[in-house]
Coordinates of C-alpha atoms in Angstrom, one line a residue:
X73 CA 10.4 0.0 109.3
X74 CA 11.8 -3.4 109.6
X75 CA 15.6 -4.3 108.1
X76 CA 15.9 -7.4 106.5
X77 CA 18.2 -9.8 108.5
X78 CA 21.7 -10.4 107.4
X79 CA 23.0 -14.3 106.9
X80 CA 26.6 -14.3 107.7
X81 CA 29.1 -17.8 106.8
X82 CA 31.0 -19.6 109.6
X83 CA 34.0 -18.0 108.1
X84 CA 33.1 -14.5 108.7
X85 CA 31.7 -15.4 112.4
X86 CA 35.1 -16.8 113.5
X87 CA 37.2 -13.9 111.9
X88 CA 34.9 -11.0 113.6
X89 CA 35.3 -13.1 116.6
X90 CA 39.9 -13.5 116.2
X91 CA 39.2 -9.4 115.4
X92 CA 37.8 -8.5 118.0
X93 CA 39.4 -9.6 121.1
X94 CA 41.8 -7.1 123.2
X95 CA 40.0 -4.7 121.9
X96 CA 36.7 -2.6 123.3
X97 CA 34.0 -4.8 121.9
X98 CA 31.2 -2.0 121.9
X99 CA 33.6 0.5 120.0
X100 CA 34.0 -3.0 117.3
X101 CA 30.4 -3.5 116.7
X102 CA 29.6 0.5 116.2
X103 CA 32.5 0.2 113.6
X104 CA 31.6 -3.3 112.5
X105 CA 28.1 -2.2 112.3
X106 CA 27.0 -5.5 114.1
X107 CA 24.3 -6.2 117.0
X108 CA 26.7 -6.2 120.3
X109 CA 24.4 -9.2 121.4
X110 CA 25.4 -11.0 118.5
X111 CA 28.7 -10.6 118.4
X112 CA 29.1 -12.0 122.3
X113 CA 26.9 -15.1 121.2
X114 CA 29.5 -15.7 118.4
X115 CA 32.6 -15.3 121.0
X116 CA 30.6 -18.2 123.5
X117 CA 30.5 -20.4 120.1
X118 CA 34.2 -19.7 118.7
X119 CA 35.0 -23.3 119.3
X120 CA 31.8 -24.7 117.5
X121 CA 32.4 -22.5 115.1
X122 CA 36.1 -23.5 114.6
X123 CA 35.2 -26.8 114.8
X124 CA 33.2 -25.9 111.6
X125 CA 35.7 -24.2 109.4
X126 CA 38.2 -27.5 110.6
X127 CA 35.2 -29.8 108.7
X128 CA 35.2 -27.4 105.5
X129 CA 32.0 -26.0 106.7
X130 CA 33.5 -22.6 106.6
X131 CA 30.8 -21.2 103.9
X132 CA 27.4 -22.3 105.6
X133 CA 25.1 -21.5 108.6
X134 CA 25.3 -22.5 111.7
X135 CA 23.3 -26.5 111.5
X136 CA 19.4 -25.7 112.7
X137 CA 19.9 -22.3 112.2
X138 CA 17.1 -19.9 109.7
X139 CA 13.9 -20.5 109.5
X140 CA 12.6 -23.7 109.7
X141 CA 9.9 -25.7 107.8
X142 CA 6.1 -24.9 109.2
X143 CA 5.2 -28.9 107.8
X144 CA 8.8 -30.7 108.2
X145 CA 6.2 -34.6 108.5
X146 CA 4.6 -33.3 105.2
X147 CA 8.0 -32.7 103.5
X148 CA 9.4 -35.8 104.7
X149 CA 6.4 -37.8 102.9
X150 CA 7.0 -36.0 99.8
X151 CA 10.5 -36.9 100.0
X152 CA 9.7 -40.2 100.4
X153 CA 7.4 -40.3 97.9
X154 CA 10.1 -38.8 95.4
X155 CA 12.6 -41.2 96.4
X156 CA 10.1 -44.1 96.0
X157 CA 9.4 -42.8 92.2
X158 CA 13.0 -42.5 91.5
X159 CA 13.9 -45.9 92.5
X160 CA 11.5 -47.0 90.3
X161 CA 12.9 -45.0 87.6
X162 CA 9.9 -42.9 87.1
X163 CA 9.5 -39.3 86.1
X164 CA 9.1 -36.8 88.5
X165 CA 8.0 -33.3 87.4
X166 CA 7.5 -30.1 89.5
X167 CA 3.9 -30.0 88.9
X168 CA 3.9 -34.0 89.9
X169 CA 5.2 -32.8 93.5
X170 CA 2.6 -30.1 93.5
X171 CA -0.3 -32.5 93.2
X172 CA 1.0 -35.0 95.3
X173 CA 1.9 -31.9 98.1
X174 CA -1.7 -31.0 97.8
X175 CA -3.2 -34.4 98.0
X176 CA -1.4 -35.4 101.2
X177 CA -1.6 -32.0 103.4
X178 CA -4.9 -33.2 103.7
X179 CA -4.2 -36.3 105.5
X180 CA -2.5 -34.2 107.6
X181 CA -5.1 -31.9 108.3
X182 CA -3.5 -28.9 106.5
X183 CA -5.8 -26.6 104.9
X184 CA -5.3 -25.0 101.4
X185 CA -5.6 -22.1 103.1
X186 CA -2.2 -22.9 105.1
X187 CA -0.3 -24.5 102.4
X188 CA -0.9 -23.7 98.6
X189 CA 2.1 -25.9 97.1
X190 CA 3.5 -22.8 95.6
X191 CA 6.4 -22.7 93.2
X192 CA 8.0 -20.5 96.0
X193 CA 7.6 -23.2 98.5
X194 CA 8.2 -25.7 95.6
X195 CA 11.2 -24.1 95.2
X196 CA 12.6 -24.0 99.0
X197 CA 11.7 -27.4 99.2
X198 CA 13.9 -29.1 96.3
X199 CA 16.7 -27.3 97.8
X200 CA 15.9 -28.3 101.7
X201 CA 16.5 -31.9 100.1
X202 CA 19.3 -31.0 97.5
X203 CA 17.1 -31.8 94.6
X204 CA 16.6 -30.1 91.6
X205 CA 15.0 -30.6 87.8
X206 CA 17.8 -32.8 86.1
X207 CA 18.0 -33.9 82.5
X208 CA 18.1 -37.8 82.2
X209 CA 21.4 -38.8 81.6
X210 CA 22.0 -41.8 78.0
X211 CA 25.3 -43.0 79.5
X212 CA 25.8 -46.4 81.4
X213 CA 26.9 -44.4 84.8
X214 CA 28.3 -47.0 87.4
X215 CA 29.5 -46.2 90.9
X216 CA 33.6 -45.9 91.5
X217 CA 33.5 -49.4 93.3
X218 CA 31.6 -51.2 90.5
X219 CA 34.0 -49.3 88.1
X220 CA 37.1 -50.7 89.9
X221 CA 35.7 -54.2 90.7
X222 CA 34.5 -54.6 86.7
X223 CA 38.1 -53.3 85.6
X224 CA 40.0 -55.8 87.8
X225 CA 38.0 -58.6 86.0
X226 CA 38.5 -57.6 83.3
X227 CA 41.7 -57.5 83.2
X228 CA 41.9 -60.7 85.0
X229 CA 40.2 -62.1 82.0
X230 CA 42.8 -60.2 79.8
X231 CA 45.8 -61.8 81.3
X232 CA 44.3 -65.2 80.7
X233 CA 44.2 -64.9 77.1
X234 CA 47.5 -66.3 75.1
X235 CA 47.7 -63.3 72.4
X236 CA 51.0 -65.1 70.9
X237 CA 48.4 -66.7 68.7
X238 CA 47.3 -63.7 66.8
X239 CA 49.0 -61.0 64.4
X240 CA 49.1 -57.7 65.6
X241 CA 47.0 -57.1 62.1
X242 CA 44.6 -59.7 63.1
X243 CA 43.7 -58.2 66.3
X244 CA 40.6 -55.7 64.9
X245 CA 38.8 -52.9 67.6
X246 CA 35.3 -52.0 66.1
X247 CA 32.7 -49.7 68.0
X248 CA 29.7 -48.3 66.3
X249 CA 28.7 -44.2 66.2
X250 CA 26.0 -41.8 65.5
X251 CA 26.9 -39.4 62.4
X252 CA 24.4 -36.4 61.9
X253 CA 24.0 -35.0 58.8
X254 CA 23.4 -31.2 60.2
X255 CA 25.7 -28.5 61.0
X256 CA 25.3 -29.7 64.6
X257 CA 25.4 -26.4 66.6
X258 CA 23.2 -24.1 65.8
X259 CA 25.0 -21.4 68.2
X260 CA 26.8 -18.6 66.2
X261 CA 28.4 -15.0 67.1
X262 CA 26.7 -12.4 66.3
X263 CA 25.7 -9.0 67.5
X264 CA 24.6 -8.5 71.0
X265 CA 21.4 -6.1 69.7
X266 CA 19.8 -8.7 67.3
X267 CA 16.7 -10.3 68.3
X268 CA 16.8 -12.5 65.5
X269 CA 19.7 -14.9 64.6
X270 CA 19.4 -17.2 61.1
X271 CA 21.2 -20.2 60.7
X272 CA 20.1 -21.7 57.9
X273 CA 19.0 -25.4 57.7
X274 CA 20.0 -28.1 55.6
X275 CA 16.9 -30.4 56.4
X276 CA 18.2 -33.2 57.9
X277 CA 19.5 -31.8 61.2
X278 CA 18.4 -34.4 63.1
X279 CA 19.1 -36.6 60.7
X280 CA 21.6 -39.4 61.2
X281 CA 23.4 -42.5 59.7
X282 CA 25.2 -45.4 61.6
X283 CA 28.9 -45.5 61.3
X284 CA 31.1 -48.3 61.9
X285 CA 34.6 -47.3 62.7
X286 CA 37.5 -50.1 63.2
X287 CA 41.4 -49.9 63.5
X288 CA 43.6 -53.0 63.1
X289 CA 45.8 -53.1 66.3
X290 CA 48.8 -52.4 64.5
X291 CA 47.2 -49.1 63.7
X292 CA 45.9 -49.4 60.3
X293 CA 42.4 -48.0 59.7
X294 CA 39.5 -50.2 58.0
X295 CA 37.9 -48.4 55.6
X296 CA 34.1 -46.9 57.4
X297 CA 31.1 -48.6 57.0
X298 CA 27.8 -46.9 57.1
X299 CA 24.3 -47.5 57.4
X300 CA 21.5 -45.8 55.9
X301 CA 18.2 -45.5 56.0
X302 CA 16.5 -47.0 53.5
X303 CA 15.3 -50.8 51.5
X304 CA 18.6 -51.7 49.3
X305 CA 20.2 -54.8 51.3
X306 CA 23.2 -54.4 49.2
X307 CA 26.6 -53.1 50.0
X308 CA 27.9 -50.4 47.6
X309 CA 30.9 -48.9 48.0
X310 CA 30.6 -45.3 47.9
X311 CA 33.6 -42.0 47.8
X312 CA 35.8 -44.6 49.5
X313 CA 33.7 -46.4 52.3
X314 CA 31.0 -49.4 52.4
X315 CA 27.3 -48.2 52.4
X316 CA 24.3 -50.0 53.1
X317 CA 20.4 -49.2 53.5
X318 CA 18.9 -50.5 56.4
X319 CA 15.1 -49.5 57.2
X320 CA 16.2 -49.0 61.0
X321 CA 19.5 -46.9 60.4
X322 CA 20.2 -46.8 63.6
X323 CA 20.0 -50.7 64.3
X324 CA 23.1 -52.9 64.9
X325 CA 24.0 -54.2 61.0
X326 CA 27.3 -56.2 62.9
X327 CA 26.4 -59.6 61.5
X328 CA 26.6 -57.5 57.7
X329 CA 29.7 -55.9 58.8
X330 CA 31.2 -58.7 60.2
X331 CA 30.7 -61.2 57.2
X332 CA 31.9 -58.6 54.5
X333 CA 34.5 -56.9 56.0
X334 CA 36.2 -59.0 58.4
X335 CA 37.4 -62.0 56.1
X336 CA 39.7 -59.4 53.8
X337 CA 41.2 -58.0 56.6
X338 CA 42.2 -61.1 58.6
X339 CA 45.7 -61.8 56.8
X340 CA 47.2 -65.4 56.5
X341 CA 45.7 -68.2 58.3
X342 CA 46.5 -67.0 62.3
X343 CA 42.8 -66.7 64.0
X344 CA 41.1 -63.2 64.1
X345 CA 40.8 -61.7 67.6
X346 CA 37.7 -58.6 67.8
X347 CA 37.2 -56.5 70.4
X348 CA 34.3 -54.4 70.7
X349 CA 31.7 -53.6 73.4
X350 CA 28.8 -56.2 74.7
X351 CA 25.8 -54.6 73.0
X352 CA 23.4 -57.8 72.5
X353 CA 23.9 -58.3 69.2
X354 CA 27.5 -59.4 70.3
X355 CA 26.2 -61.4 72.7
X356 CA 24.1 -63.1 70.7
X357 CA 24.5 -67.0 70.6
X358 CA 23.9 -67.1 66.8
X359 CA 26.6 -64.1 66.8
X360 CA 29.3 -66.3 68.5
X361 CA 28.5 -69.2 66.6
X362 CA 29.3 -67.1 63.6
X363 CA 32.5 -65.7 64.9
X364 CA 33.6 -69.3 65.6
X365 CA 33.2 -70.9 62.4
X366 CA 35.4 -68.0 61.0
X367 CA 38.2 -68.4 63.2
X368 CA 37.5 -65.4 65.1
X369 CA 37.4 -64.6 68.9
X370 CA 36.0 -61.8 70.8
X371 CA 36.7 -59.7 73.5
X372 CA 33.5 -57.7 75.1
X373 CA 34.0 -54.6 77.0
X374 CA 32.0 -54.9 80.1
X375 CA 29.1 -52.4 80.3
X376 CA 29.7 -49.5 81.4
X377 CA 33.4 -49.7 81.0
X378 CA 33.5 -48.4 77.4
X379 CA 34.6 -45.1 78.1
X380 CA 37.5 -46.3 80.4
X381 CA 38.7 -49.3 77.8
X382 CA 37.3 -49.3 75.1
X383 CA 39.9 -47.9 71.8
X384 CA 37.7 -46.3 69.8
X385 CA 36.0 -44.6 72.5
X386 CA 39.1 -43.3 74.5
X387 CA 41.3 -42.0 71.5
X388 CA 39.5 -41.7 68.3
X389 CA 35.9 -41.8 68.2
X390 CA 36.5 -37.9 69.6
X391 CA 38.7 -36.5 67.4
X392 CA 36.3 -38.3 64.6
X393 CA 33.5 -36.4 65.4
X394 CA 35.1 -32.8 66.0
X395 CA 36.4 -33.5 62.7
X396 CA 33.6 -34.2 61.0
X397 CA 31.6 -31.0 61.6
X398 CA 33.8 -28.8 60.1
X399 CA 33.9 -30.5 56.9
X400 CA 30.2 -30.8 56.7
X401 CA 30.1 -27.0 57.6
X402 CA 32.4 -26.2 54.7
X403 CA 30.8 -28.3 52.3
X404 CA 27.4 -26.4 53.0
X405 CA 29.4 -22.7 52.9
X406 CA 30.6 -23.4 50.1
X407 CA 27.1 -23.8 48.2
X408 CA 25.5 -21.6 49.1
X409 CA 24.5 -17.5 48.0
X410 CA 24.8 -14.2 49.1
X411 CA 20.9 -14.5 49.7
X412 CA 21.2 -17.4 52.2
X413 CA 19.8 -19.8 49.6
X414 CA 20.9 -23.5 48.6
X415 CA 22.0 -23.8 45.3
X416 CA 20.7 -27.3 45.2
X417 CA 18.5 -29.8 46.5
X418 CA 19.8 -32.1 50.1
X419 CA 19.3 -34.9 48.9
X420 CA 21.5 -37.9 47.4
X421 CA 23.9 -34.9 46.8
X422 CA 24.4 -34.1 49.7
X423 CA 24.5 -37.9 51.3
X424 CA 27.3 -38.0 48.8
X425 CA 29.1 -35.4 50.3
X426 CA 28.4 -36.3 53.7
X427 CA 30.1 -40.1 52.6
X428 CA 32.9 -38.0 51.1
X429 CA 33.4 -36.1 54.4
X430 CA 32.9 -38.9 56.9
X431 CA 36.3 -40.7 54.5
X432 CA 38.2 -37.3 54.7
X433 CA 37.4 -36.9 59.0
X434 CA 38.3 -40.7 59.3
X435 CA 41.2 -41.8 57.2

């Protein structure tokens, strides 16, 4: 019966190789339990192999060694294909490599008696080409050197501005963010043999509202703003914060924001300076005409370059939203039963609450 074969890492190769010399190399491999044959074809590659562990190789194979490929020109047009889907931005699902596998082993004359596109080949394949199934990522992701070269113009445009013109409370940082009106995780401990785990629901766990968060840059909060869903166009003021219905929640309201809010904040008669990110509402022409006839300039965050200098995003947003959670979760424990019932009805109650608790994580 046959043994399966062993794989063994550069690393081991070279130390069985340092181990065994001045000493009787048949006697090693009994002890060793290693093929004498293979042993002596490590000691003729020690210095391949120490090149190897020099490079940080020490972990993998020996290059062209294992089993190779049987259709390597097949594989390379699939991974051609893939990379010509990608850079189009286009999904590419396992069973969209399957199909296309199938399609094109005919063209090269491969039967689907040979090749069947299996998940097991599938499988060997992504990893021949260091692919795998990834989830598609929502941040603006740029390379280090784009990083770098859109941080040292921004800052060149930083240095050019004369800020001796504006108050320290004059100079406002606004950023928008998501607030979800669940209990967020729905991950709890509990006992290893339970097959089923209740966390109860509050209705609206993947519901959200738009908040608008600003600090002045002497480090005075503004009071949050946030946007609901619904057909009021009318700001209320609500628990301590600004509310306003909006049938796209989730849309920019800056214009609304910037027109109620800004002008009681601005103190004396210095111009306003606002710095928030370039989402194209901020970019607007109709926006800047706006800001201008208020006395206020703007400072855009490049794209991308929120998380590295953006205020909001770097120190606070964070601790904002960790924050937040727990006092939603508390608000819920405490209404509810020993039956795992609601005592009440979600509903403008609760959006209450949630205003209450977005005030309390914020200020």
């Amino acid at each position: 019966m046959s043994t399966k074969r062993k794989s063994y890492s550069v690393e081991y190769k070279k130390g069985i190789v340092e181990d065994s010399k001045g000493v009787n190399l048949v006697a090693f491999c009994k002890e060793k339990m290693l093929d004498l044959r293979m042993v002596r074809k490590w000691r003729a590659d020690y210095d391949y192999l120490c090149q190897l562990v020099d490079q940080g190789n020490e972990k993998k194979r020996r290059v062209g060694s294992g089993r190779q490929p049987l259709f390597s020109e097949l594989e390379d047009c699939i991974w051609e294909w893939i990379a010509g889907r990608r850079a189009m931005a286009l999904v590419v699902r396992r069973a969209d490599i399957q199909k296309f596998a199938l399609e094109t082993a005919i063209e090269f004359d491969i039967s689907t008696e040979e090749f069947k596109a299996s998940s097991h080949w599938l499988d060997n394949f992504l990893k021949r080409y260091e692919l795998s199934l990834r989830r598609s990522t929502t941040l603006f992701k740029l390379e280090d050197n784009e990083v770098v070269k859109r941080a040292l113009a921004f800052k060149l445009f930083v240095d050019g501005i004369d800020f001796s013109k504006y108050q320290l409370s004059n100079m406002i940082a606004m950023d928008e963010t998501a607030v979800f009106l669940g209990q967020g995780a729905q991950t709890t401990v509990h006992h290893k043999a339970s097959s089923s785990i209740y966390v109860p629901s509050t209705g609206y766990d993947s519901a959200r509202v738009t908040c608008i968060l600003a600090i002045h840059l002497d480090g005075k909060k503004v009071s949050p703003f946030l946007i609901t869903k619904g057909k009021k166009d009318q700001i209320q003021r609500v628990s301590g914060i600004y509310v306003i219905e909006s049938e796209n929640d989730w849309c920019t309201q800056a214009v609304k924001w910037v027109d109620f809010m800004l002008p009681p904040l601005l103190r004396g008669q210095n111009r306003g300076l606002l710095v928030w990110d370039s989402a194209s509402t901020h970019r607007a022409k109709d926006m800047k005409n706006f800001l201008a006839e208020r006395k206020i300039d703007q400072i855009m965050i490049p794209a991308g370059m929120t998380g590295y200098l953006q205020i909001l995003d770097i120190a606070i947003n964070k601790p904002f939203k960790d924050h937040l959670p727990m006092e939603i979760n508390e608000y819920i424990e405490n209404r509810m039963v020993s039956s795992n019932e609601y005592l009440y009805d979600w509903s403008n109650e609760y959006l209450r609450a949630v205003f209450i608790n977005v005030y309390d994580g914020w200020m």
